């Protein structure tokens, strides 16, 4: 989760925002070259690239004792991560410096120039194709990535490059592999409790392939003391400050302690059919029960219902009674006010691959095939089926919103499809009035310019 590619678009707005997040609602002068989040993310992404470059370069050391296959897998993962970092950079800043060598000591430069997006994307393609060729179909270790991740990102990349036939081919390769399937039946640690199959894959203990999750292509390992882990901010930022409601206190049932800096727009909440599991109370929290006598309103009793509101146009920065997604609910036992969450996180799912395939088919005029890929995703959620005549880019973007709420790099998707400005203005009453065309890209950080 990162506000730079999650907030400002249609699906989210800043519900509780300190000064460094005000820009995602107000834009204008707040998004400038001294914007702290832009500076920190630029630095983080290039540190990631430099780490990948270091691994790739030093893999050629003849003193390393490994087989060619072992070497290729390590280099393949590093090249995939490098491509992933440049993917973020190009969507956020457009033309950016391209570096493929380790920077250290005397090789550190300060005279970089921006490389055209088209050239950067050629390198992303080369890295992902290499990863696709050398990585295994699946991996028993959830900390590593597989061929499917490379193919998924190649599908998205080819859509961005205007090559929909190749995008369809890569998405179909993941779908047809048989290694991944959508979750259509209840499973896992809460299978005997009320819920829906769609939400089981987000529950701690169900996230990884070894735990029965056949849908996840890539999961982030966040367990406490796990190498490469370190906790997740998802719960903290997406779960609302419901504990400010009189008579309601922090509990595991309500998702633990959130600060609600990221909130779902009313449009996104209302984007579901009544029977759609993804918009049900199992997926989006729309009410609480009073669980504390502290501040209990007059005439109310423990167990009475507190209904939330989500009328369009009523978004405000003090909406403790606003709904929130339940995908990231988690509370550490005995630590209800903990700031970090140590539950694993689905990062890429097969459902999104189906949606990429549908978009690629729509771009080629293969509307019946696109409708079927969309229907596979919709059937799982109990949404009504659609026909070829329903398939448009707007419908696909709406379906991505329904399926990938709070997961998708939504800003990237809207920038890629050329719809960021129009859809944000149409559906986000907080940020929409404040954005302009030049906000499609972020300004290069001043420290980098200097």
mmCIF file of C-alpha atoms in Angstrom, residues 104-265:
data_model
loop_
_atom_site.group_PDB
_atom_site.id
_atom_site.type_symbol
_atom_site.label_atom_id
_atom_site.label_comp_id
_atom_site.label_asym_id
_atom_site.label_seq_id
_atom_site.Cartn_x
_atom_site.Cartn_y
_atom_site.Cartn_z
ATOM 1 C CA UNK A 104 28.938 2.125 -5.418
ATOM 2 C CA UNK A 105 32.130 4.002 -4.658
ATOM 3 C CA UNK A 106 33.536 5.793 -7.672
ATOM 4 C CA UNK A 107 30.727 4.545 -9.927
ATOM 5 C CA UNK A 108 28.095 6.708 -8.169
ATOM 6 C CA UNK A 109 26.877 9.388 -10.591
ATOM 7 C CA UNK A 110 25.091 12.693 -10.099
ATOM 8 C CA UNK A 111 24.691 13.646 -13.772
ATOM 9 C CA UNK A 112 21.694 11.544 -14.741
ATOM 10 C CA UNK A 113 19.319 12.368 -17.563
ATOM 11 C CA UNK A 114 15.776 11.097 -18.017
ATOM 12 C CA UNK A 115 15.303 8.093 -20.309
ATOM 13 C CA UNK A 116 12.130 8.039 -22.460
ATOM 14 C CA UNK A 117 9.383 5.781 -21.121
ATOM 15 C CA UNK A 118 9.430 3.684 -24.298
ATOM 16 C CA UNK A 119 13.089 2.809 -23.750
ATOM 17 C CA UNK A 120 12.561 2.023 -20.070
ATOM 18 C CA UNK A 121 9.658 -0.239 -20.998
ATOM 19 C CA UNK A 122 11.847 -2.108 -23.453
ATOM 20 C CA UNK A 123 14.165 -2.907 -20.557
ATOM 21 C CA UNK A 124 11.208 -3.899 -18.350
ATOM 22 C CA UNK A 125 10.131 -6.274 -21.114
ATOM 23 C CA UNK A 126 13.621 -7.798 -21.417
ATOM 24 C CA UNK A 127 13.809 -8.347 -17.658
ATOM 25 C CA UNK A 128 10.351 -9.896 -17.419
ATOM 26 C CA UNK A 129 10.907 -12.168 -20.437
ATOM 27 C CA UNK A 130 14.147 -13.426 -18.874
ATOM 28 C CA UNK A 131 12.355 -14.057 -15.572
ATOM 29 C CA UNK A 132 9.561 -15.878 -17.412
ATOM 30 C CA UNK A 133 12.099 -18.193 -19.056
ATOM 31 C CA UNK A 134 14.026 -19.166 -15.915
ATOM 32 C CA UNK A 135 11.623 -19.044 -12.954
ATOM 33 C CA UNK A 136 9.598 -22.122 -11.932
ATOM 34 C CA UNK A 137 5.854 -22.428 -12.552
ATOM 35 C CA UNK A 138 5.232 -22.370 -8.808
ATOM 36 C CA UNK A 139 7.391 -22.128 -5.717
ATOM 37 C CA UNK A 140 6.820 -23.816 -2.358
ATOM 38 C CA UNK A 141 8.510 -20.880 -0.619
ATOM 39 C CA UNK A 142 6.084 -17.947 -0.451
ATOM 40 C CA UNK A 143 8.996 -15.513 -0.134
ATOM 41 C CA UNK A 144 9.930 -16.189 -3.779
ATOM 42 C CA UNK A 145 8.160 -15.394 -7.041
ATOM 43 C CA UNK A 146 7.244 -17.675 -9.921
ATOM 44 C CA UNK A 147 6.916 -17.499 -13.685
ATOM 45 C CA UNK A 148 3.263 -16.469 -13.314
ATOM 46 C CA UNK A 149 4.248 -13.128 -11.764
ATOM 47 C CA UNK A 150 6.453 -12.315 -14.752
ATOM 48 C CA UNK A 151 3.711 -13.323 -17.196
ATOM 49 C CA UNK A 152 1.104 -11.273 -15.321
ATOM 50 C CA UNK A 153 3.255 -8.143 -15.463
ATOM 51 C CA UNK A 154 4.118 -8.789 -19.116
ATOM 52 C CA UNK A 155 0.388 -8.829 -19.857
ATOM 53 C CA UNK A 156 -0.059 -5.447 -18.188
ATOM 54 C CA UNK A 157 3.069 -4.089 -19.883
ATOM 55 C CA UNK A 158 1.924 -5.131 -23.347
ATOM 56 C CA UNK A 159 -1.406 -3.376 -22.747
ATOM 57 C CA UNK A 160 0.514 -0.214 -21.866
ATOM 58 C CA UNK A 161 2.633 -0.641 -25.013
ATOM 59 C CA UNK A 162 -0.396 -1.086 -27.273
ATOM 60 C CA UNK A 163 0.219 -4.789 -27.953
ATOM 61 C CA UNK A 164 -3.045 -6.425 -26.808
ATOM 62 C CA UNK A 165 -2.578 -9.747 -28.628
ATOM 63 C CA UNK A 166 0.628 -10.386 -26.699
ATOM 64 C CA UNK A 167 -1.054 -9.163 -23.504
ATOM 65 C CA UNK A 168 -3.796 -11.732 -23.993
ATOM 66 C CA UNK A 169 -1.235 -14.463 -24.654
ATOM 67 C CA UNK A 170 0.656 -13.819 -21.415
ATOM 68 C CA UNK A 171 -2.502 -13.611 -19.299
ATOM 69 C CA UNK A 172 -3.816 -16.814 -20.867
ATOM 70 C CA UNK A 173 -0.516 -18.540 -20.099
ATOM 71 C CA UNK A 174 -1.119 -17.962 -16.388
ATOM 72 C CA UNK A 175 -4.795 -18.915 -16.539
ATOM 73 C CA UNK A 176 -4.273 -22.027 -18.672
ATOM 74 C CA UNK A 177 -1.276 -23.296 -16.715
ATOM 75 C CA UNK A 178 -3.576 -25.060 -14.254
ATOM 76 C CA UNK A 179 -1.297 -24.041 -11.409
ATOM 77 C CA UNK A 180 -3.675 -21.366 -10.097
ATOM 78 C CA UNK A 181 -7.450 -21.311 -9.592
ATOM 79 C CA UNK A 182 -9.891 -18.781 -8.196
ATOM 80 C CA UNK A 183 -11.143 -19.477 -4.682
ATOM 81 C CA UNK A 184 -14.765 -20.556 -5.172
ATOM 82 C CA UNK A 185 -15.387 -22.567 -1.982
ATOM 83 C CA UNK A 186 -14.936 -21.740 1.689
ATOM 84 C CA UNK A 187 -11.603 -22.944 3.110
ATOM 85 C CA UNK A 188 -9.097 -22.412 5.868
ATOM 86 C CA UNK A 189 -9.074 -21.250 9.452
ATOM 87 C CA UNK A 190 -12.560 -19.694 9.482
ATOM 88 C CA UNK A 191 -14.324 -21.960 7.017
ATOM 89 C CA UNK A 192 -16.930 -22.906 9.631
ATOM 90 C CA UNK A 193 -17.725 -19.267 10.467
ATOM 91 C CA UNK A 194 -19.991 -16.879 8.524
ATOM 92 C CA UNK A 195 -18.273 -15.511 5.451
ATOM 93 C CA UNK A 196 -17.829 -15.804 1.681
ATOM 94 C CA UNK A 197 -15.156 -17.632 -0.378
ATOM 95 C CA UNK A 198 -13.838 -14.362 -1.809
ATOM 96 C CA UNK A 199 -12.782 -13.126 1.622
ATOM 97 C CA UNK A 200 -11.191 -16.349 2.896
ATOM 98 C CA UNK A 201 -7.979 -15.651 0.960
ATOM 99 C CA UNK A 202 -7.333 -12.478 2.993
ATOM 100 C CA UNK A 203 -7.576 -14.134 6.417
ATOM 101 C CA UNK A 204 -4.339 -14.681 8.308
ATOM 102 C CA UNK A 205 -3.497 -18.370 8.037
ATOM 103 C CA UNK A 206 -5.108 -18.667 4.594
ATOM 104 C CA UNK A 207 -2.981 -16.319 2.489
ATOM 105 C CA UNK A 208 -0.194 -18.542 1.193
ATOM 106 C CA UNK A 209 -0.284 -21.388 -1.296
ATOM 107 C CA UNK A 210 0.817 -23.839 1.395
ATOM 108 C CA UNK A 211 -2.264 -22.781 3.393
ATOM 109 C CA UNK A 212 -4.694 -23.602 0.591
ATOM 110 C CA UNK A 213 -4.719 -20.339 -1.368
ATOM 111 C CA UNK A 214 -4.763 -21.398 -5.014
ATOM 112 C CA UNK A 215 -5.415 -17.863 -6.258
ATOM 113 C CA UNK A 216 -2.420 -15.881 -5.007
ATOM 114 C CA UNK A 217 0.391 -15.328 -7.517
ATOM 115 C CA UNK A 218 2.528 -13.260 -5.127
ATOM 116 C CA UNK A 219 2.128 -12.787 -1.382
ATOM 117 C CA UNK A 220 4.038 -10.498 0.974
ATOM 118 C CA UNK A 221 5.440 -12.209 4.054
ATOM 119 C CA UNK A 222 4.841 -9.957 7.044
ATOM 120 C CA UNK A 223 5.131 -12.247 10.063
ATOM 121 C CA UNK A 224 6.998 -10.861 13.028
ATOM 122 C CA UNK A 225 10.719 -11.742 12.944
ATOM 123 C CA UNK A 226 10.429 -13.096 9.386
ATOM 124 C CA UNK A 227 13.452 -12.318 7.223
ATOM 125 C CA UNK A 228 12.325 -9.754 4.677
ATOM 126 C CA UNK A 229 9.088 -9.169 6.592
ATOM 127 C CA UNK A 230 8.640 -6.443 9.141
ATOM 128 C CA UNK A 231 4.917 -5.918 9.287
ATOM 129 C CA UNK A 232 2.253 -4.367 7.118
ATOM 130 C CA UNK A 233 0.627 -0.911 7.248
ATOM 131 C CA UNK A 234 -2.521 -2.104 5.436
ATOM 132 C CA UNK A 235 -4.710 -2.531 8.545
ATOM 133 C CA UNK A 236 -3.514 0.727 10.051
ATOM 134 C CA UNK A 237 -4.347 2.775 6.988
ATOM 135 C CA UNK A 238 -7.511 1.105 5.649
ATOM 136 C CA UNK A 239 -9.372 0.270 8.891
ATOM 137 C CA UNK A 240 -11.304 3.320 10.070
ATOM 138 C CA UNK A 241 -10.996 5.105 13.431
ATOM 139 C CA UNK A 242 -14.216 3.446 14.552
ATOM 140 C CA UNK A 243 -12.963 3.560 18.125
ATOM 141 C CA UNK A 244 -13.848 7.255 18.156
ATOM 142 C CA UNK A 245 -17.519 6.273 18.006
ATOM 143 C CA UNK A 246 -19.075 6.478 21.502
ATOM 144 C CA UNK A 247 -19.766 3.005 22.821
ATOM 145 C CA UNK A 248 -17.390 1.259 20.394
ATOM 146 C CA UNK A 249 -13.867 0.202 21.380
ATOM 147 C CA UNK A 250 -10.967 -1.464 19.573
ATOM 148 C CA UNK A 251 -11.453 -5.193 19.108
ATOM 149 C CA UNK A 252 -10.193 -8.048 16.990
ATOM 150 C CA UNK A 253 -13.689 -8.531 15.626
ATOM 151 C CA UNK A 254 -13.607 -4.981 14.247
ATOM 152 C CA UNK A 255 -10.199 -5.350 12.640
ATOM 153 C CA UNK A 256 -7.878 -3.987 15.320
ATOM 154 C CA UNK A 257 -6.675 -0.406 15.520
ATOM 155 C CA UNK A 258 -6.768 1.583 12.322
ATOM 156 C CA UNK A 259 -6.133 5.251 11.655
ATOM 157 C CA UNK A 260 -8.247 5.416 8.520
ATOM 158 C CA UNK A 261 -5.949 7.530 6.395
ATOM 159 C CA UNK A 262 -7.254 5.751 3.281
ATOM 160 C CA UNK A 263 -11.010 5.668 2.794
ATOM 161 C CA UNK A 264 -13.244 4.108 0.151
ATOM 162 C CA UNK A 265 -15.214 6.613 -1.910
#
